[in-house]
XYZ file of C-alpha atoms in Angstrom:
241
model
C 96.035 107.338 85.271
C 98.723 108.435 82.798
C 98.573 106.261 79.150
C 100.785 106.071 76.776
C 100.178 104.220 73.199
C 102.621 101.359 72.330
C 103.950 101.012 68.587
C 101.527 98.179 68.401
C 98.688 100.419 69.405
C 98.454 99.177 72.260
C 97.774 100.897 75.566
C 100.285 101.336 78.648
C 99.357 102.242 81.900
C 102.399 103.671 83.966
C 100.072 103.738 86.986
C 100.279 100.093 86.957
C 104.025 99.842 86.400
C 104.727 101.753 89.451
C 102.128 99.177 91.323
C 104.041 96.622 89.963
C 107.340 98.077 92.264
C 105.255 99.078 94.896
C 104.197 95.187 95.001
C 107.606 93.857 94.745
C 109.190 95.648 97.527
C 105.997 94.734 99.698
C 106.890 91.419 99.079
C 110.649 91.676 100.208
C 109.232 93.474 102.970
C 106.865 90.219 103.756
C 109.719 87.838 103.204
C 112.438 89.727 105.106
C 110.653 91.216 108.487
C 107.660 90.806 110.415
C 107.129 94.913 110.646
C 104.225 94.834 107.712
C 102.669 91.607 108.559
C 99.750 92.252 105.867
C 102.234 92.975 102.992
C 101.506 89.472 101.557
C 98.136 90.955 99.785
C 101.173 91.938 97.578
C 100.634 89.004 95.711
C 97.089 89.343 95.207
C 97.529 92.518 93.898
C 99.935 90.754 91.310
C 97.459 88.687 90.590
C 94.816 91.690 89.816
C 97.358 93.444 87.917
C 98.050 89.979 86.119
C 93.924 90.142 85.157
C 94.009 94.070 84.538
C 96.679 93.667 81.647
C 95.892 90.176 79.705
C 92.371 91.493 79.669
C 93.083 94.999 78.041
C 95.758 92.747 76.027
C 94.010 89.977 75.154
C 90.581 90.107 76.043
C 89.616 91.117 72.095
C 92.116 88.840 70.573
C 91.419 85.580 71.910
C 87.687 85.403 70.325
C 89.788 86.039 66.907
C 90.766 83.271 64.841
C 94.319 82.093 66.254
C 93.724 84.104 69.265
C 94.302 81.293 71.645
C 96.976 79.755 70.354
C 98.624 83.379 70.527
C 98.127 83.830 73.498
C 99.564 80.307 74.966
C 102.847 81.097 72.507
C 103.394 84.433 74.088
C 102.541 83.544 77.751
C 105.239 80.268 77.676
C 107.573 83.165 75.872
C 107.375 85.558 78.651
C 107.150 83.388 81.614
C 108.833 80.285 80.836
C 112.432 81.157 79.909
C 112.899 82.895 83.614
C 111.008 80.427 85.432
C 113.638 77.614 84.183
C 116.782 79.689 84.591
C 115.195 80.125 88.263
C 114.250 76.474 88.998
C 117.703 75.179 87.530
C 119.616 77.207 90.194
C 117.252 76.553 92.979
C 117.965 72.663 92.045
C 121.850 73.579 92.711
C 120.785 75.170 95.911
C 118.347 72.289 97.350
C 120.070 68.949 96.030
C 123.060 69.248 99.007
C 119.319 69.523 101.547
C 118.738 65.958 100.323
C 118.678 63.479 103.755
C 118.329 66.497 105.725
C 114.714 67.467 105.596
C 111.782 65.389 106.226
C 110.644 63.670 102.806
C 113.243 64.995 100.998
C 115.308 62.284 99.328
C 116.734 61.507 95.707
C 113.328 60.185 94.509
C 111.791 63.519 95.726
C 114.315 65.074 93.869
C 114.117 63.649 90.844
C 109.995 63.521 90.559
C 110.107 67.123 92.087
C 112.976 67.637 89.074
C 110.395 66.483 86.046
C 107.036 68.051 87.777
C 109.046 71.674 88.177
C 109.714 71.512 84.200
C 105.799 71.547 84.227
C 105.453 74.281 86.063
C 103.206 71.795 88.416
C 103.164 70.752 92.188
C 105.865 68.124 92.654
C 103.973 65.556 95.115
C 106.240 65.684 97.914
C 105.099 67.333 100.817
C 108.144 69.155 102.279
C 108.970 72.792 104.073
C 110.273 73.715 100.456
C 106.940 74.287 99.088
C 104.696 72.771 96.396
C 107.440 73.735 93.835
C 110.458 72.328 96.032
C 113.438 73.502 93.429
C 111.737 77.140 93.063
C 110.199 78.024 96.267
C 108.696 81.560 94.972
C 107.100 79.924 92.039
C 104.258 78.486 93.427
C 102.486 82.084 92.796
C 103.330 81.198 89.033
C 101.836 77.663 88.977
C 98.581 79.914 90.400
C 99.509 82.492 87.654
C 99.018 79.266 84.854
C 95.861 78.184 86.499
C 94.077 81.589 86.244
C 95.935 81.811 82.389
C 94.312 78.515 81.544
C 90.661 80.212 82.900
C 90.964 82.969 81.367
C 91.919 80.900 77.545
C 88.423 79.795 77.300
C 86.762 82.741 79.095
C 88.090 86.379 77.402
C 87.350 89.143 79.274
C 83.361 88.559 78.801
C 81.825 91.100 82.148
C 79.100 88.256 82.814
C 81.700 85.362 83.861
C 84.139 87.587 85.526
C 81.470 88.784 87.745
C 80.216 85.129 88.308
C 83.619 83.901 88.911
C 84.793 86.943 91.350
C 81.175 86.371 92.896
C 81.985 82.719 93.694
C 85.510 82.587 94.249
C 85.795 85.547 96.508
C 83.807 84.329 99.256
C 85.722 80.775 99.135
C 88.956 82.995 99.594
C 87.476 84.482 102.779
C 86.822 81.094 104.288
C 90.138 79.715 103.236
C 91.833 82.730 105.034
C 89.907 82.039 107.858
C 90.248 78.822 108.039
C 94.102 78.167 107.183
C 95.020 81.546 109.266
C 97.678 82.306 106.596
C 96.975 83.470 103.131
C 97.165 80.028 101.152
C 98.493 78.538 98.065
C 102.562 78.069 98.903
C 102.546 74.525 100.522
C 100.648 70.823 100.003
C 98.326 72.240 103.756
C 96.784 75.163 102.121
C 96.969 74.482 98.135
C 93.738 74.115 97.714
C 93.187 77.729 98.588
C 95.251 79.189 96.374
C 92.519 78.323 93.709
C 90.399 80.777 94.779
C 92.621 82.930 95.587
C 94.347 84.000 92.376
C 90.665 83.526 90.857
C 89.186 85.951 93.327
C 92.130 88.388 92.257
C 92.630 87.346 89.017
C 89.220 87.743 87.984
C 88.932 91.129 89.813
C 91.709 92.925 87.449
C 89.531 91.397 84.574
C 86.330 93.070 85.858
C 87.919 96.213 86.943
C 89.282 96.204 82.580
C 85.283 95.481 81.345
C 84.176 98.023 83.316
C 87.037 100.398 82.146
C 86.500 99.545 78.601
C 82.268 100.511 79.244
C 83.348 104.022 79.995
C 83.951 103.775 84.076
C 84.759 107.129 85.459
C 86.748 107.376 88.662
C 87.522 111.030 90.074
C 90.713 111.007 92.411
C 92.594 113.565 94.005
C 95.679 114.353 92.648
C 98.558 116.520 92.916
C 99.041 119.201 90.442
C 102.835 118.247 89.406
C 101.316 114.286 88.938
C 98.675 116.023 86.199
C 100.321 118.756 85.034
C 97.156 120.149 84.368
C 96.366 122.525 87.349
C 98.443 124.878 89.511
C 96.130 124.795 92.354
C 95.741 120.719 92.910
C 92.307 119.220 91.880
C 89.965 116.686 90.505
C 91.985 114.360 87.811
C 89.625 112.127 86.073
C 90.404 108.808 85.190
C 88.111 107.404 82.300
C 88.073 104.674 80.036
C 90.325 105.410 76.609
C 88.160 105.114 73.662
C 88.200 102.495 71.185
């Protein structure tokens, strides 16, 4: 896994960048064909990614004085400003859909208008989805829930074990028993929780482990390493600190 140091000392891990694309065009894949029925995990692997980097990020900081409030100030500072440039267009796109789908009306509008400021569920239960002016979003209200776990847990190995332990298995049922990977709409919502927690929590475990010295051999190509002409072994192990 290639690293590079940040001015701020801290680490970046291209690897995860190029995940990061590789996710994104699964998901457009997902959204606009039914050729890669299983790209949804997609999201879940945003979601692990998500755990991965606020861990290696944060995980020190937040036991520091300040470290929480830091933390909330630059989450709503990356996430936020998008989110609302987002939801205010999807508002121009869905008010003319008012009277023509089922619960959708002015009222829905308008509570669904204040609830999406929140960045919360709006309470009516229509096609749009639990965030009705920004469809997409709803994996960002699951984003805030697993932000909010992770405020008063830090990347401690002992609770993200216990929480990938317990939540992983609850995932599992809620696949099998909703028969669609949950979390978008008012039917399923309640297995989104586990969910993001399940992958969430895994990116924060697979970080502990990293930062305890885990060593992963993987074969690689020679021009990915530039360290062989042959092709071999490249090691991936934990950067020291």
């Amino acid at each position: 896994m290639t690293i590079d140091v940040d001015a701020d000392g801290k680490h970046r891990f291209w690897m995860l960048d190029l995940l990061r694309g590789a996710s994104a065009i699964l998901v457009l894949v997902y959204h606009s064909s039914n050729i890669f029925p299983v790209a949804y995990a997609a999201v879940d692997l945003f979601f692990m990614l998500s755990g991965f980097v606020l861990a290696e990020r944060y995980g020190e900081s937040l036991l520091q004085e300040d470290g929480r409030r830091n933390f909330i100030s630059h989450r709503i500072a990356r996430l936020y400003p998008v989110y609302l440039v987002c939801t205010l267009l999807g508002a121009v796109s869905v008010f003319p859909l008012i009277g023509h789908l089922e619960n959708w009306s002015v009222s829905a509008f308008a509570v669904s208008s204040i609830t999406s400021l929140l960045v919360l569920p709006a309470p009516s239960d229509t096609v749009l989805g639990i965030l009705p002016l920004n469809g997409p979003a709803w994996s960002l209200f699951f984003e805030v829930v697993a932000n909010a776990v992770f405020l008063f847990t830090a990347a401690r190995l002992r609770l993200a074990v216990s929480i990938v332990v317990l939540s992983a298995p609850a995932f599992v049922v809620a696949l099998w028993y909703f028969r669609y990977p949950p979390g978008s709409v008012w039917g399923d919502i309640v297995g989104g929780f586990p969910r993001v927690l399940a992958s969430f929590y895994g990116g924060v475990l697979i970080s502990c482990l990293w930062r305890r010295g885990l060593r992963i051999r993987l074969a690689a190509w020679p021009g990915w390493t530039g360290s062989s002409k042959t092709g071999c072994l490249s090691t991936i192990s934990a950067p020291r600190r």
